[in-house]
Amino acid sequence: MESQRNLLLIGLLVVSFLLWQQWQTDKQPQPVATQAAQSGFVPEASQTAAATADVPNGQDSAQARSLIKVKSDLLELTIDPLGGDIVDAKLLAQAKTLDSEEPFTLLEQGPAHLYIAQSGLIGPNGPDADQAGRPLYQVSGDSFALADGSDELVVPMSYTNAQGDQFTKRFVLKRGSYAVQVEYQIQNQQASPLQVQFYGQLKQSTATPEGQQSGHMMASAYRGAAYSSDEQRYKKVTFDEMTEKNLAVTTPGGWVGMLQHYFVTAWAGQPEQKNEFYSRSINGHKEAIIGLKEPMVTVAANDKAVVGATLWVGPKLQDEMATVANHLDLTVDYGWLWFIAQPLFKLLKFLHSLVSNWGVAIILITLIVRGGMYPLTKAQYTSMAKMKLLQPKLTALRERFGDDRQKMSQAMMELYKEEKVNPLGGCFPILIQMPIFIALYWTLMESVELRHAPFALWITDLSVKDPYYVLPLLMGASMWFIQKMSPSTVTDPMQQKVMQLMPIVFTFMFLWFPAGLTLYWLVSNLVTITQQTLIYRQLEKKGLHTRKK
């Protein structure tokens, strides 16, 4: 019994340590960079022109232009006709804060924070490789909107170079989608071939902007870059790693992206061609770039060609992202227990489709999980009861063998075998519940569906802490009650004090946990109390007295 208590204590401490370690990893301050600042991306095919896909400093003010506003049912984009970059993106279906009428801004080009999606054509004949600067596109208007009854919005922007070659950059937005198709229609008007190469990149300030700092002690999420290749389904590239080494990966298809809590922006390359991924740390490491280059395209004399890629700019919606690019849904990062978290989320989503309340869905998934574990739970408490009955015999063995540990262990194993008792039988449900708890923690942390999702009464957002700390206090009280119900043979005063402190420690931890997770743990404890009561009554009928005196 004492060994079971020790294992329980170790298990709880392991859970605490893993969550605390993850929080420390995400929250630790970034080291001061010592490497010299690198310039923006310079294409190898145009070194002589000193071309850059990164907008040169000071160039913006050289040519007057009006920004282009593009609006679909889900997105409101602002496009700079100089280069055709997306310099602002608002998510119309996602509120900035709870009960706010202002939409969430994902991309922005402000004085305090920069986060933009750039794209262009480089190579020997690419307009973005011109030494004079990036192309200024001509647009028929400065405002475009998805018409009622229409499922698609196309925004064309045209540019003609000095040789008469025509480049039409098109943004295609579809109703109900956060995926934006960015493509170039190229018309070669010369008598010689024309060579261009498409690139798409994301440029962002490395400092965390105001409003994105987590309000929870434990609830931190990854912010940085990532990519997917044929060798790495999902690989993070932190801003610190960019200062140490530039990314250089060649892969069929794949994607590159910038991630933050609940949202992602990603360029997805064409799956049938080999793309080059790259990263840069620029401007004294204050800004980071990650991007992709598609293969060089040769347009024959007086011929046409189309190149481009897909840009996802929106919330982390797994089903929708999976249709845009392979493994883009893995940006919903469930950590090393993803194989448990993914089925849990699918079950949670199914339950929500039945009850239309995420809080109720969490309660139902708790009942299902704990109900499925009931046979193990019953075996646990039966084993604990039998272990308690064996305590007098174990005490006699200790007195008989004294300090002879080998003989003592041998005698104990024979006693367990004779009485058909497994000394570790009470630990299996705990070992199973630990990874489920951690997996559900990341499920509730990463699922944008729970952002601003109400439950009942004062719980108006399950993704943040209980504002009045009612759920954590109830959870702590239920944990204390379970401890009082459970039989114990611990005689060591230090162990007794540690066990008594566990409800207090966990209550303190849960003060900052998302309300959805605290709700799960509270309901789980209530189920445990109910199951314990039923099991103890059955055991008492068999003559096994387990309750504390």
mmCIF file of N, CA, C and O in Angstrom, residues 342-370 440 443-444 449-450 520 523:
data_model
loop_
_atom_site.group_PDB
_atom_site.id
_atom_site.type_symbol
_atom_site.label_atom_id
_atom_site.label_comp_id
_atom_site.label_asym_id
_atom_site.label_seq_id
_atom_site.Cartn_x
_atom_site.Cartn_y
_atom_site.Cartn_z
ATOM 1 N N GLN A 342 -5.569 13.737 -30.648
ATOM 2 C CA GLN A 342 -6.373 13.838 -31.865
ATOM 3 C C GLN A 342 -7.692 13.074 -31.769
ATOM 4 O O GLN A 342 -8.749 13.630 -32.084
ATOM 5 N N PRO A 343 -7.691 11.792 -31.320
ATOM 6 C CA PRO A 343 -8.982 11.109 -31.140
ATOM 7 C C PRO A 343 -9.859 11.783 -30.085
ATOM 8 O O PRO A 343 -11.084 11.823 -30.237
ATOM 9 N N LEU A 344 -9.229 12.307 -29.023
ATOM 10 C CA LEU A 344 -10.012 13.001 -28.002
ATOM 11 C C LEU A 344 -10.709 14.227 -28.595
ATOM 12 O O LEU A 344 -11.878 14.493 -28.296
ATOM 13 N N PHE A 345 -9.992 14.975 -29.441
ATOM 14 C CA PHE A 345 -10.606 16.159 -30.041
ATOM 15 C C PHE A 345 -11.744 15.765 -30.980
ATOM 16 O O PHE A 345 -12.790 16.428 -31.005
ATOM 17 N N LYS A 346 -11.547 14.709 -31.761
ATOM 18 C CA LYS A 346 -12.607 14.262 -32.666
ATOM 19 C C LYS A 346 -13.848 13.848 -31.880
ATOM 20 O O LYS A 346 -14.982 14.154 -32.269
ATOM 21 N N LEU A 347 -13.627 13.142 -30.764
ATOM 22 C CA LEU A 347 -14.752 12.757 -29.915
ATOM 23 C C LEU A 347 -15.404 13.993 -29.312
ATOM 24 O O LEU A 347 -16.642 14.102 -29.265
ATOM 25 N N LEU A 348 -14.572 14.937 -28.849
ATOM 26 C CA LEU A 348 -15.105 16.165 -28.264
ATOM 27 C C LEU A 348 -15.927 16.944 -29.294
ATOM 28 O O LEU A 348 -17.003 17.467 -28.983
ATOM 29 N N LYS A 349 -15.424 17.006 -30.518
ATOM 30 C CA LYS A 349 -16.130 17.728 -31.576
ATOM 31 C C LYS A 349 -17.452 17.047 -31.912
ATOM 32 O O LYS A 349 -18.474 17.718 -32.153
ATOM 33 N N PHE A 350 -17.453 15.702 -31.909
ATOM 34 C CA PHE A 350 -18.689 14.964 -32.174
ATOM 35 C C PHE A 350 -19.720 15.232 -31.073
ATOM 36 O O PHE A 350 -20.907 15.460 -31.359
ATOM 37 N N LEU A 351 -19.276 15.215 -29.827
ATOM 38 C CA LEU A 351 -20.192 15.467 -28.713
ATOM 39 C C LEU A 351 -20.752 16.887 -28.785
ATOM 40 O O LEU A 351 -21.924 17.119 -28.486
ATOM 41 N N HIS A 352 -19.902 17.835 -29.201
ATOM 42 C CA HIS A 352 -20.377 19.211 -29.332
ATOM 43 C C HIS A 352 -21.452 19.322 -30.411
ATOM 44 O O HIS A 352 -22.396 20.113 -30.284
ATOM 45 N N SER A 353 -21.310 18.529 -31.475
ATOM 46 C CA SER A 353 -22.320 18.563 -32.533
ATOM 47 C C SER A 353 -23.673 18.078 -32.025
ATOM 48 O O SER A 353 -24.713 18.418 -32.592
ATOM 49 N N LEU A 354 -23.670 17.317 -30.944
ATOM 50 C CA LEU A 354 -24.919 16.815 -30.369
ATOM 51 C C LEU A 354 -25.534 17.784 -29.367
ATOM 52 O O LEU A 354 -26.756 17.906 -29.291
ATOM 53 N N VAL A 355 -24.693 18.467 -28.584
ATOM 54 C CA VAL A 355 -25.209 19.287 -27.479
ATOM 55 C C VAL A 355 -25.026 20.785 -27.694
ATOM 56 O O VAL A 355 -25.600 21.592 -26.951
ATOM 57 N N SER A 356 -24.191 21.181 -28.670
ATOM 58 C CA SER A 356 -23.971 22.601 -29.011
ATOM 59 C C SER A 356 -23.448 23.430 -27.847
ATOM 60 O O SER A 356 -23.707 24.633 -27.750
ATOM 61 N N ASN A 357 -22.712 22.800 -26.951
ATOM 62 C CA ASN A 357 -22.080 23.512 -25.839
ATOM 63 C C ASN A 357 -20.783 22.794 -25.509
ATOM 64 O O ASN A 357 -20.785 21.616 -25.156
ATOM 65 N N TRP A 358 -19.659 23.522 -25.618
ATOM 66 C CA TRP A 358 -18.364 22.876 -25.409
ATOM 67 C C TRP A 358 -18.174 22.441 -23.964
ATOM 68 O O TRP A 358 -17.509 21.440 -23.690
ATOM 69 N N GLY A 359 -18.742 23.182 -23.013
ATOM 70 C CA GLY A 359 -18.643 22.781 -21.610
ATOM 71 C C GLY A 359 -19.358 21.471 -21.349
ATOM 72 O O GLY A 359 -18.836 20.580 -20.663
ATOM 73 N N VAL A 360 -20.543 21.346 -21.897
ATOM 74 C CA VAL A 360 -21.294 20.090 -21.750
ATOM 75 C C VAL A 360 -20.561 18.962 -22.464
ATOM 76 O O VAL A 360 -20.521 17.828 -21.978
ATOM 77 N N ALA A 361 -19.954 19.270 -23.613
ATOM 78 C CA ALA A 361 -19.190 18.254 -24.335
ATOM 79 C C ALA A 361 -18.011 17.770 -23.505
ATOM 80 O O ALA A 361 -17.677 16.568 -23.508
ATOM 81 N N ILE A 362 -17.353 18.683 -22.769
ATOM 82 C CA ILE A 362 -16.245 18.292 -21.893
ATOM 83 C C ILE A 362 -16.743 17.383 -20.775
ATOM 84 O O ILE A 362 -16.090 16.393 -20.423
ATOM 85 N N ILE A 363 -17.902 17.707 -20.217
ATOM 86 C CA ILE A 363 -18.478 16.848 -19.166
ATOM 87 C C ILE A 363 -18.769 15.463 -19.723
ATOM 88 O O ILE A 363 -18.454 14.438 -19.092
ATOM 89 N N LEU A 364 -19.334 15.400 -20.925
ATOM 90 C CA LEU A 364 -19.674 14.107 -21.525
ATOM 91 C C LEU A 364 -18.422 13.289 -21.837
ATOM 92 O O LEU A 364 -18.400 12.073 -21.597
ATOM 93 N N ILE A 365 -17.379 13.937 -22.352
ATOM 94 C CA ILE A 365 -16.166 13.185 -22.676
ATOM 95 C C ILE A 365 -15.501 12.685 -21.398
ATOM 96 O O ILE A 365 -14.881 11.610 -21.384
ATOM 97 N N THR A 366 -15.647 13.436 -20.309
ATOM 98 C CA THR A 366 -15.113 12.979 -19.025
ATOM 99 C C THR A 366 -15.848 11.732 -18.552
ATOM 100 O O THR A 366 -15.223 10.762 -18.094
ATOM 101 N N LEU A 367 -17.175 11.751 -18.668
ATOM 102 C CA LEU A 367 -17.965 10.591 -18.257
ATOM 103 C C LEU A 367 -17.624 9.369 -19.110
ATOM 104 O O LEU A 367 -17.537 8.244 -18.605
ATOM 105 N N ILE A 368 -17.400 9.593 -20.408
ATOM 106 C CA ILE A 368 -17.065 8.478 -21.302
ATOM 107 C C ILE A 368 -15.701 7.888 -20.952
ATOM 108 O O ILE A 368 -15.536 6.668 -20.841
ATOM 109 N N VAL A 369 -14.712 8.775 -20.766
ATOM 110 C CA VAL A 369 -13.355 8.305 -20.453
ATOM 111 C C VAL A 369 -13.324 7.586 -19.109
ATOM 112 O O VAL A 369 -12.776 6.484 -18.996
ATOM 113 N N ARG A 370 -13.914 8.201 -18.102
ATOM 114 C CA ARG A 370 -13.904 7.572 -16.778
ATOM 115 C C ARG A 370 -14.776 6.322 -16.740
ATOM 116 O O ARG A 370 -14.474 5.368 -16.023
ATOM 117 N N LEU A 440 -5.407 15.880 -22.990
ATOM 118 C CA LEU A 440 -6.597 16.733 -22.967
ATOM 119 C C LEU A 440 -6.217 18.181 -22.647
ATOM 120 O O LEU A 440 -6.845 19.127 -23.141
ATOM 121 N N THR A 443 -5.249 19.500 -25.898
ATOM 122 C CA THR A 443 -6.445 19.578 -26.742
ATOM 123 C C THR A 443 -7.234 20.847 -26.444
ATOM 124 O O THR A 443 -7.630 21.582 -27.352
ATOM 125 N N LEU A 444 -7.440 21.108 -25.164
ATOM 126 C CA LEU A 444 -8.193 22.294 -24.777
ATOM 127 C C LEU A 444 -7.379 23.569 -24.990
ATOM 128 O O LEU A 444 -7.936 24.642 -25.245
ATOM 129 N N GLU A 449 -11.562 26.139 -31.563
ATOM 130 C CA GLU A 449 -13.022 26.040 -31.407
ATOM 131 C C GLU A 449 -13.460 26.424 -29.995
ATOM 132 O O GLU A 449 -14.607 26.845 -29.782
ATOM 133 N N LEU A 450 -12.567 26.271 -29.008
ATOM 134 C CA LEU A 450 -12.905 26.610 -27.631
ATOM 135 C C LEU A 450 -12.619 28.070 -27.298
ATOM 136 O O LEU A 450 -12.951 28.531 -26.211
ATOM 137 N N TYR A 520 -13.016 19.688 -16.606
ATOM 138 C CA TYR A 520 -12.766 18.255 -16.820
ATOM 139 C C TYR A 520 -12.272 17.591 -15.540
ATOM 140 O O TYR A 520 -12.762 16.526 -15.150
ATOM 141 N N VAL A 523 -15.073 17.374 -12.807
ATOM 142 C CA VAL A 523 -16.039 16.317 -13.112
ATOM 143 C C VAL A 523 -15.403 14.947 -12.930
ATOM 144 O O VAL A 523 -16.041 14.015 -12.411
#
